[in-house]
């Protein structure tokens, strides 16, 4: 099915448009946080990002204890509105010259906690508005493309406004997009029947199920477990190599670092989106192979990025590295939706988020020390090499499965 066909359904098109806007605004937010933190503490800006990742990890682990009992649309709207209010607080602090590192860290941590409640609710909502399996795969592709499009639109707009819009006012842009996202959720799905949720528990049983429900599903599926491992490794490289590493690397090596970073991320978005449009029309018959391909490509791309001193080559390598995202994400969504019960989907997705945010947390926590010991460029290259190795591990696991078919679990 062609990837744009689900947009003919009003609920999908409204929800998707809201997420494109929110993802684009989030690009402004991510750049602003790192840039302002770097102004305060230089290379140690990684610790601010580590705080955010830690908050995302905490929310992914324990947020379901509360939000699994709510309507998913209620969770999404509340998260958008409160995030917008916190972002406007940061923007006002910038206007009044009251911005400080403690304020940035506290509010960034709160925003991260709210984000950890939004994404699982969104993923649990999609099967209820895209019931047909073919429509669902195309819908997965559409919503996966929101971040890909944002990596084109966001950095392009950042490069455009750089110079006349203060970095602190990037938060206003993000707040506006979250308000529009809340409106889109309300118009699209607030009146839909509630998505399937876990059966009712009380007391300790509810707490345990909220934390461990996703693991109880994943532990029986080797493919999901491998995907969780590669997501952890990939996000270490994503954070250390691109989100933080390349910002700091370009600040030291480029005459116009913000523009170069914006163009690099725009090229990354082009590679992401193009690959997404192609793969969204192809079902991942062998999802583990898709994940392996993703890790080999991304690892090689991150390894090469700090070696590219010409702007054009920097963009070409970033575009190549970006091919990985749709391969891995669409494969993981396919695995989760086909190998878990509907009422467990939000829990399994939170488990994926735990792997992602653990990778981000570890990367941001380690990066200041690694950058100081080995240098920024070599640290980025090392992260890329580790991801490439995780792809080689997958090849080894597939080879083992073929030689031990009686003991290998379905992948």
Coordinates of C-alpha atoms in Angstrom, one line a residue:
X1 CA 0.0 0.0 0.0
X2 CA 1.3 3.5 -0.9
X3 CA 2.4 5.2 2.3
X4 CA 0.2 8.3 1.8
X5 CA -3.1 6.4 1.4
X6 CA -4.0 6.4 5.1
X7 CA -4.1 10.2 5.0
X8 CA -7.4 9.9 3.3
X9 CA -8.8 9.0 6.8
X10 CA -9.5 12.2 8.8
X11 CA -8.4 11.0 12.2
X12 CA -5.0 9.8 10.8
X13 CA -4.3 12.9 8.8
X14 CA -5.1 15.2 11.7
X15 CA -3.0 13.3 14.2
X16 CA -0.2 12.9 11.7
X17 CA -0.1 16.7 10.9
X18 CA 0.0 17.5 14.6
X19 CA 3.0 15.2 15.1
X20 CA 4.9 16.6 12.1
X21 CA 4.5 20.1 13.7
X22 CA 5.5 18.8 17.2
X23 CA 8.5 16.9 15.9
X24 CA 9.7 20.0 13.9
X25 CA 9.4 22.1 17.0
X26 CA 11.3 19.6 19.0
X27 CA 14.3 20.0 16.7
X28 CA 14.4 23.7 17.9
X29 CA 14.2 22.5 21.5
X30 CA 17.0 20.0 21.3
X31 CA 19.4 22.4 19.7
X32 CA 18.5 25.2 22.1
X33 CA 19.0 23.0 25.2
X34 CA 22.5 21.8 24.1
X35 CA 23.6 25.2 22.8
X36 CA 22.5 27.1 25.9
X37 CA 24.0 24.4 28.2
X38 CA 27.3 24.6 26.2
X39 CA 27.3 28.3 26.8
X40 CA 27.2 27.6 30.6
X41 CA 29.5 24.6 30.9
X42 CA 31.1 23.9 27.6
X43 CA 31.9 20.2 26.9
X44 CA 30.1 19.2 30.1
X45 CA 26.8 20.1 28.4
X46 CA 26.4 16.3 28.0
X47 CA 25.4 16.2 31.7
X48 CA 22.3 18.3 31.0
X49 CA 21.3 15.9 28.2
X50 CA 22.1 12.9 30.6
X51 CA 19.6 14.4 33.0
X52 CA 16.9 14.5 30.3
X53 CA 17.6 11.0 29.2
X54 CA 17.5 9.8 32.9
X55 CA 14.1 11.5 33.2
X56 CA 12.9 9.8 30.0
X57 CA 14.1 6.5 31.3
X58 CA 12.4 6.9 34.7
X59 CA 9.2 7.9 33.0
X60 CA 9.3 5.0 30.6
X61 CA 9.9 2.6 33.5
X62 CA 7.3 3.8 35.9
X63 CA 4.9 6.1 34.0
X64 CA 2.6 3.3 33.0
X65 CA 1.7 2.7 36.6
X66 CA -0.4 5.9 36.3
X67 CA -1.1 6.4 32.6
X68 CA -2.1 2.8 31.7
X69 CA -5.4 3.6 33.6
X70 CA -6.1 6.8 31.5
X71 CA -7.5 7.2 28.1
X72 CA -4.5 7.6 25.7
X73 CA -5.9 10.8 24.2
X74 CA -6.1 12.3 27.7
X75 CA -2.5 11.5 28.4
X76 CA -1.3 13.0 25.1
X77 CA -3.3 16.2 25.4
X78 CA -2.2 16.8 29.0
X79 CA 1.5 16.1 28.1
X80 CA 1.4 18.6 25.2
X81 CA -0.3 21.3 27.3
X82 CA 2.0 21.1 30.3
X83 CA 5.2 20.8 28.0
X84 CA 4.1 24.0 26.2
X85 CA 3.7 25.8 29.6
X86 CA 7.2 24.8 30.7
X87 CA 8.7 25.8 27.4
X88 CA 7.1 29.2 27.6
X89 CA 8.6 29.6 31.1
X90 CA 12.1 29.0 29.6
X91 CA 11.4 31.4 26.8
X92 CA 10.3 34.1 29.3
X93 CA 13.4 33.5 31.4
X94 CA 15.5 34.1 28.3
X95 CA 13.7 37.4 27.5
X96 CA 14.1 38.6 31.0
X97 CA 17.8 37.5 31.2
X98 CA 17.0 35.1 34.0
X99 CA 18.1 32.0 32.3
X100 CA 20.3 29.8 34.5
X101 CA 21.7 26.3 34.4
X102 CA 19.6 25.1 37.3
X103 CA 16.4 26.4 35.8
X104 CA 17.3 24.9 32.4
X105 CA 18.0 21.5 34.0
X106 CA 14.9 21.3 36.2
X107 CA 12.5 22.3 33.4
X108 CA 14.3 20.1 30.8
X109 CA 13.9 17.2 33.2
X110 CA 10.2 17.8 33.6
X111 CA 9.6 18.1 29.9
X112 CA 11.4 14.8 29.4
X113 CA 9.2 13.1 32.0
X114 CA 6.1 14.3 30.1
X115 CA 7.5 13.2 26.8
X116 CA 7.9 9.7 28.1
X117 CA 4.2 9.5 28.7
X118 CA 3.2 10.8 25.2
X119 CA 4.9 8.4 22.8
X120 CA 3.6 5.1 24.2
X121 CA 0.1 6.5 24.2
X122 CA 0.4 7.5 20.6
X123 CA 1.7 4.1 19.6
X124 CA -1.1 2.3 21.4
X125 CA -3.6 4.6 19.7
X126 CA -2.5 3.8 16.1
X127 CA -3.9 0.3 15.9
X128 CA -7.3 1.6 16.9
X129 CA -7.5 4.1 14.0
X130 CA -5.7 1.8 11.5
X131 CA -7.4 -1.6 12.0
X132 CA -6.5 -3.2 8.7
X133 CA -2.9 -4.7 8.7
X134 CA -2.0 -3.1 5.4
X135 CA -3.3 0.3 6.4
X136 CA -1.5 -0.1 9.8
X137 CA 1.9 -0.7 8.2
X138 CA 1.5 2.3 6.0
X139 CA 0.4 4.3 9.0
X140 CA 3.5 3.1 10.9
X141 CA 5.5 4.5 8.1
X142 CA 3.7 7.8 8.1
X143 CA 4.2 8.4 11.8
X144 CA 7.8 7.2 11.7
X145 CA 8.3 9.8 8.9
X146 CA 7.3 12.6 11.2
X147 CA 10.7 12.7 12.8
X148 CA 12.3 12.2 9.4
X149 CA 10.5 15.2 8.0
X150 CA 11.3 17.2 11.1
X151 CA 15.0 16.5 10.5
X152 CA 14.6 18.3 7.2
X153 CA 12.2 21.1 8.3
X154 CA 13.7 21.8 11.7
X155 CA 17.4 22.2 10.9
X156 CA 16.5 24.1 7.7
X157 CA 14.4 26.6 9.7
X158 CA 17.1 26.8 12.4
X159 CA 19.7 27.7 9.7
X160 CA 17.2 30.2 8.3
X161 CA 16.5 32.0 11.6
X162 CA 20.0 31.7 13.0
X163 CA 21.3 35.2 13.6
X164 CA 18.1 37.1 14.4
X165 CA 16.1 34.7 16.7
X166 CA 17.8 34.3 20.1
X167 CA 18.4 30.6 21.0
X168 CA 16.2 31.0 24.1
X169 CA 13.3 31.9 21.8
X170 CA 13.6 28.5 20.1
X171 CA 11.5 27.3 23.1
X172 CA 8.6 29.5 22.0
X173 CA 8.6 27.8 18.6
X174 CA 8.4 24.4 20.2
X175 CA 5.7 25.5 22.7
X176 CA 3.5 26.7 19.8
X177 CA 3.9 23.3 18.0
X178 CA 2.9 21.4 21.1
X179 CA -0.2 23.5 21.5
X180 CA -1.2 22.7 17.9
X181 CA -0.4 19.0 18.6
X182 CA -2.8 19.0 21.5
X183 CA -5.5 20.5 19.3
X184 CA -4.9 17.8 16.6
X185 CA -5.1 15.0 19.2
X186 CA -8.4 16.4 20.5
X187 CA -9.9 16.7 17.0
X188 CA -8.6 13.4 15.8
X189 CA -9.0 10.8 18.6
X190 CA -10.4 12.3 21.8
X191 CA -13.9 11.0 20.9
X192 CA -12.8 7.6 19.6
X193 CA -13.5 4.5 21.7
X194 CA -10.7 3.9 24.2
X195 CA -7.8 1.8 23.0
X196 CA -7.4 -1.6 24.6
X197 CA -5.6 -1.3 27.9
X198 CA -4.3 -3.8 30.4
X199 CA -6.8 -5.6 32.6
X200 CA -7.5 -4.0 36.0
X201 CA -5.1 -4.6 38.8
X202 CA -4.9 -3.1 42.2
X203 CA -2.2 -2.4 44.7
X204 CA 1.2 -4.0 44.3
X205 CA 0.1 -6.1 41.3
X206 CA -0.7 -2.9 39.4
X207 CA 2.7 -1.5 40.1
X208 CA 4.5 -4.7 39.1
X209 CA 2.5 -5.1 35.9
X210 CA 3.0 -1.4 35.0
X211 CA 6.8 -1.9 35.2
X212 CA 7.3 -5.4 34.0
X213 CA 4.4 -5.9 31.5
X214 CA 6.5 -5.1 28.5
X215 CA 9.4 -7.4 29.6
X216 CA 6.9 -10.3 30.0
X217 CA 6.0 -10.0 26.4
X218 CA 9.5 -9.4 25.0
X219 CA 11.4 -12.1 26.8
X220 CA 9.8 -14.8 24.7
X221 CA 10.9 -13.2 21.4
X222 CA 14.6 -13.3 20.4
X223 CA 14.0 -10.8 17.6
X224 CA 12.5 -8.2 19.9
X225 CA 15.4 -8.7 22.4
X226 CA 18.0 -8.2 19.7
X227 CA 16.1 -5.1 18.5
X228 CA 16.2 -3.7 22.1
X229 CA 19.9 -4.3 22.3
X230 CA 20.6 -2.6 18.9
X231 CA 18.4 0.3 19.9
X232 CA 20.5 0.8 23.0
X233 CA 23.7 0.7 21.1
X234 CA 22.4 2.9 18.3
X235 CA 21.2 5.6 20.6
X236 CA 24.6 5.7 22.4
X237 CA 26.1 6.6 19.0
X238 CA 23.2 8.9 18.1
X239 CA 23.7 11.0 21.2
X240 CA 27.4 10.9 21.5
X241 CA 28.1 11.0 17.8
X242 CA 25.5 13.4 16.4
X243 CA 23.2 15.2 18.9
X244 CA 26.1 16.2 21.2
X245 CA 29.3 15.2 19.6
X246 CA 28.9 16.8 16.2
X247 CA 27.7 20.0 17.8
X248 CA 30.8 20.3 19.9
X249 CA 33.0 19.0 17.0
X250 CA 31.7 21.7 14.6
X251 CA 32.0 24.4 17.3
X252 CA 35.7 23.7 17.4
X253 CA 36.4 23.0 13.7
X254 CA 33.9 25.1 11.7
X255 CA 33.8 28.8 10.9
X256 CA 29.9 28.6 10.9
X257 CA 29.1 25.7 13.2
X258 CA 25.3 26.2 13.6
X259 CA 24.7 26.5 9.9
X260 CA 26.9 23.4 9.2
X261 CA 25.1 21.4 11.8
X262 CA 21.7 22.5 10.5
X263 CA 22.7 21.5 6.9
X264 CA 24.1 18.2 8.2
X265 CA 20.9 17.4 10.0
X266 CA 18.8 18.5 7.0
X267 CA 20.7 16.0 4.8
X268 CA 20.2 13.4 7.5
X269 CA 16.5 14.1 7.4
X270 CA 16.4 13.8 3.6
X271 CA 18.0 10.3 3.8
X272 CA 15.6 9.4 6.6
X273 CA 12.5 10.5 4.7
X274 CA 13.4 9.0 1.4
X275 CA 14.2 5.6 2.9
X276 CA 11.0 5.8 4.9
X277 CA 8.8 6.5 1.8
X278 CA 10.3 3.4 0.1
X279 CA 10.1 1.0 3.0
X280 CA 6.7 2.0 4.2
X281 CA 5.2 0.2 1.1
X282 CA 7.2 -3.0 1.9
X283 CA 6.4 -5.3 4.7
X284 CA 9.5 -6.4 6.7
X285 CA 9.2 -10.2 6.0
X286 CA 12.6 -10.6 7.8
X287 CA 12.7 -7.8 10.3
X288 CA 15.9 -9.0 12.0
X289 CA 17.7 -8.5 8.6
X290 CA 16.3 -5.0 8.4
X291 CA 17.7 -4.3 11.9
X292 CA 21.2 -5.7 11.0
X293 CA 21.3 -3.6 7.8
X294 CA 20.4 -0.5 9.9
X295 CA 23.2 -1.0 12.3
X296 CA 25.9 -1.6 9.7
X297 CA 24.9 1.5 7.8
X298 CA 24.6 3.7 10.8
X299 CA 27.8 2.6 12.4
X300 CA 29.8 3.2 9.2
X301 CA 28.1 6.6 8.8
X302 CA 28.8 7.9 12.3
X303 CA 32.4 6.6 12.1
X304 CA 33.0 8.8 9.0
X305 CA 31.2 12.0 10.1
X306 CA 34.1 13.7 12.0
X307 CA 36.5 12.9 9.1
X308 CA 34.4 15.0 6.7
X309 CA 35.9 18.6 6.6
X310 CA 34.0 19.6 3.5
X311 CA 30.4 20.7 4.0
X312 CA 29.1 18.8 1.0
X313 CA 30.8 15.6 2.1
X314 CA 29.5 16.1 5.6
X315 CA 26.0 16.2 4.2
X316 CA 26.5 13.2 1.9
X317 CA 27.7 11.0 4.8
X318 CA 24.9 12.2 7.1
X319 CA 22.4 11.3 4.3
X320 CA 23.9 7.8 4.0
X321 CA 23.9 7.2 7.8
X322 CA 20.2 8.2 7.9
X323 CA 19.2 5.2 5.8
X324 CA 19.3 3.2 9.0
X325 CA 16.4 4.8 10.9
X326 CA 13.4 3.5 8.9
X327 CA 14.9 0.0 8.5
X328 CA 15.2 -0.4 12.3
X329 CA 12.1 1.5 13.4
X330 CA 9.6 -0.1 11.0
X331 CA 11.0 -3.5 11.7
X332 CA 10.6 -3.0 15.5
X333 CA 7.0 -1.6 15.1
X334 CA 6.1 -4.6 13.0
X335 CA 7.6 -7.0 15.6
X336 CA 5.8 -5.3 18.5
X337 CA 2.4 -5.1 16.8
X338 CA 2.5 -8.7 15.5
X339 CA 4.0 -10.4 18.6
X340 CA 2.2 -8.7 21.5
X341 CA -1.4 -8.4 22.6
X342 CA -3.2 -5.1 21.9
X343 CA -3.5 -4.2 25.6
X344 CA 0.2 -4.8 26.0
X345 CA 1.4 -2.6 23.1
X346 CA 1.9 0.5 25.1
X347 CA 3.9 -1.5 27.7
X348 CA 6.1 -3.1 25.0
X349 CA 6.7 0.3 23.4
X350 CA 7.7 1.7 26.8
X351 CA 10.3 -1.1 27.0
X352 CA 11.7 0.0 23.7
X353 CA 11.8 3.6 25.0
X354 CA 13.7 2.3 28.0
X355 CA 16.4 0.8 25.7
X356 CA 16.5 4.0 23.7
X357 CA 16.8 6.3 26.7
X358 CA 19.2 4.0 28.5
X359 CA 21.5 4.5 25.5
X360 CA 21.0 8.2 25.5
X361 CA 21.6 8.4 29.3
X362 CA 24.8 6.3 29.1
X363 CA 26.1 8.3 26.2
X364 CA 25.5 11.7 27.7
X365 CA 26.9 10.6 31.1
X366 CA 30.1 9.2 29.5
X367 CA 30.6 11.7 26.8
X368 CA 32.3 14.5 28.8
X369 CA 34.9 12.2 30.1
X370 CA 35.4 10.4 26.8
X371 CA 35.7 13.7 25.0
X372 CA 38.4 14.8 27.5
X373 CA 40.4 11.6 27.4
X374 CA 40.3 10.8 23.7
X375 CA 39.0 13.9 22.0
X376 CA 35.6 14.6 20.4
X377 CA 36.4 13.2 16.9
X378 CA 37.9 9.9 18.1
X379 CA 35.0 9.4 20.6
X380 CA 32.5 9.8 17.8
X381 CA 34.3 7.3 15.6
X382 CA 34.5 4.8 18.5
X383 CA 30.7 5.0 19.0
X384 CA 30.2 4.4 15.3
X385 CA 32.5 1.3 15.4
X386 CA 30.5 -0.1 18.4
X387 CA 27.2 0.1 16.5
X388 CA 28.8 -1.5 13.4
X389 CA 29.9 -4.3 15.7
X390 CA 26.3 -4.8 17.0
X391 CA 25.3 -5.4 13.4
X392 CA 28.0 -8.0 13.0
X393 CA 26.6 -9.7 16.2
X394 CA 23.2 -9.9 14.5
X395 CA 24.8 -11.6 11.5
X396 CA 26.4 -14.1 13.9
X397 CA 23.1 -14.8 15.6
X398 CA 21.4 -15.5 12.3
X399 CA 24.2 -17.8 11.3
X400 CA 23.9 -19.6 14.6
X401 CA 20.1 -19.9 14.1
X402 CA 20.5 -21.5 10.7
X403 CA 23.0 -24.1 12.1
X404 CA 20.9 -24.8 15.3
X405 CA 17.3 -24.7 14.0
X406 CA 16.0 -27.0 16.7
X407 CA 17.0 -24.7 19.6
X408 CA 16.7 -21.3 18.1
X409 CA 13.5 -19.4 18.8
X410 CA 11.5 -17.7 16.1
X411 CA 13.1 -14.5 15.0

